C-alpha positions as CSV (number, residue, x, y, z in Angstrom):
1,X,19.0,88.3,110.1
2,X,18.4,86.8,106.6
3,X,16.2,83.8,106.1
4,X,16.1,81.5,103.2
5,X,13.8,78.7,102.4
6,X,15.1,75.2,102.9
7,X,15.3,72.9,99.9
8,X,12.5,70.3,100.1
9,X,13.8,68.2,97.2
10,X,13.0,68.0,93.5
11,X,9.6,68.8,92.1
12,X,7.8,65.6,91.5
13,X,4.4,64.3,90.5
14,X,3.2,60.7,90.8
15,X,0.0,58.7,90.4
16,X,-1.3,55.2,90.1
17,X,-3.8,54.3,87.4
18,X,-6.0,51.2,86.8
19,X,-4.2,49.2,84.1
20,X,-6.8,50.0,81.4
21,X,-6.4,51.6,78.0
22,X,-7.6,54.9,79.4
23,X,-4.5,55.0,81.7
24,X,-2.3,56.3,78.9
25,X,-4.4,59.3,78.2
26,X,-4.9,60.1,81.9
27,X,-1.2,59.9,82.5
28,X,-0.4,62.0,79.4
29,X,-2.8,64.7,80.7
30,X,-1.3,64.7,84.2
31,X,2.3,64.7,83.0
32,X,1.5,67.6,80.6
33,X,0.0,69.6,83.5
34,X,3.0,69.0,85.7
35,X,5.4,70.1,83.0
36,X,3.4,73.2,82.2
37,X,3.2,74.1,85.9
38,X,7.0,73.9,86.1
39,X,7.4,76.0,83.0
40,X,8.9,73.2,80.9
41,X,6.7,73.6,77.9
42,X,9.5,72.6,75.5
43,X,9.4,69.0,77.0
44,X,5.7,68.5,76.6
45,X,5.5,67.0,73.1
46,X,8.2,64.4,73.7
47,X,6.8,63.6,77.3
48,X,3.3,63.0,76.0
49,X,4.5,60.5,73.4
50,X,6.9,58.8,75.8
51,X,4.4,58.4,78.7
52,X,1.8,57.2,76.3
53,X,4.0,54.4,74.9
54,X,5.4,53.3,78.3
55,X,2.0,53.2,79.9
56,X,0.4,51.4,76.9
57,X,3.2,48.8,77.1
58,X,2.6,48.2,80.7
59,X,-1.2,47.9,80.2
60,X,-0.9,45.7,77.1
61,X,2.1,43.5,78.0
62,X,1.7,42.8,81.7
63,X,-1.1,41.5,84.0
64,X,-0.6,44.4,86.4
65,X,-3.8,45.7,88.1
66,X,-2.3,49.2,88.3
67,X,0.4,51.2,86.6
68,X,2.5,53.8,88.4
69,X,3.6,57.0,86.7
70,X,5.8,59.7,88.0
71,X,7.7,62.7,86.6
72,X,10.5,64.4,88.5
73,X,12.2,67.6,87.5
74,X,15.9,66.7,87.4
75,X,17.3,70.1,86.5
76,X,16.5,73.6,85.2
77,X,15.5,72.2,81.7
78,X,15.2,68.4,82.3
79,X,12.8,65.8,83.8
80,X,12.6,62.0,84.2
81,X,9.5,60.0,83.5
82,X,9.1,56.7,85.3
83,X,6.5,54.0,84.7
84,X,6.2,51.0,87.1
85,X,4.2,47.8,86.9
86,X,4.3,44.4,88.6
87,X,5.9,42.4,85.8
88,X,9.6,41.5,86.2
89,X,10.0,41.2,82.4
90,X,12.1,44.1,81.1
91,X,11.0,45.7,77.8
92,X,13.2,45.3,74.7
93,X,12.7,47.2,71.5
94,X,11.2,45.1,68.7
95,X,12.4,44.9,65.1
96,X,9.1,45.3,63.3
97,X,8.8,44.6,59.6
98,X,8.1,47.5,57.3
99,X,4.4,46.7,57.1
100,X,3.9,45.9,60.8
101,X,1.2,48.0,62.6
102,X,2.7,47.6,66.1
103,X,6.1,47.2,67.7
104,X,7.7,50.6,67.3
105,X,6.8,52.1,70.7
106,X,10.2,51.6,72.4
107,X,12.0,52.8,69.2
108,X,10.0,56.0,69.5
109,X,10.9,56.3,73.2
110,X,14.6,55.8,72.3
111,X,14.4,58.5,69.6
112,X,12.6,61.1,71.7
113,X,14.4,60.5,75.1
114,X,17.9,61.6,76.0
115,X,18.2,58.2,77.5
116,X,16.0,55.4,78.7
117,X,16.2,52.1,80.5
118,X,14.5,49.7,82.8
119,X,15.3,47.9,86.0
120,X,13.8,45.1,88.0
121,X,12.7,46.3,91.5
122,X,11.0,44.8,94.4
123,X,7.5,44.0,93.3
124,X,8.0,44.5,89.5
125,X,10.0,46.8,87.2
126,X,10.6,50.4,86.5
127,X,11.0,51.9,83.1
128,X,12.4,55.4,82.9
129,X,13.1,58.0,80.2
130,X,15.1,61.2,80.6
131,X,14.0,64.4,78.8
132,X,16.3,67.3,78.2
133,X,16.0,70.6,76.3
134,X,17.5,70.4,72.8
135,X,20.4,72.6,73.9
136,X,21.4,70.2,76.6
137,X,21.7,67.1,74.4
């Protein structure tokens, strides 16, 4: 008789952080650890920048007490980052002037992610970004 392990679903990591400036660095560290554990080292640089921007936006532009962060492995070489908060206002990329010091975060997310978006959900919103290996783009 041959036995095989039952699938238990995708690999996933999630955490909630107090909505403070330190949340972005904590989330970046945790997301990096998850990707390294899964052997997805090639996604780390983009993931670090994306999660930093999305968490910083949630902290700076909402009155949420906590920010939720998750990463789910969606394929052999891909993952999805999700950041949640209690605001129902969906983010939109700004059009900053050339000398502006802020306002480029979502443009960076758009450039680094294979795709990104947001949706209003019960209790707030969810902002997601998909990461793929270069050869899958």
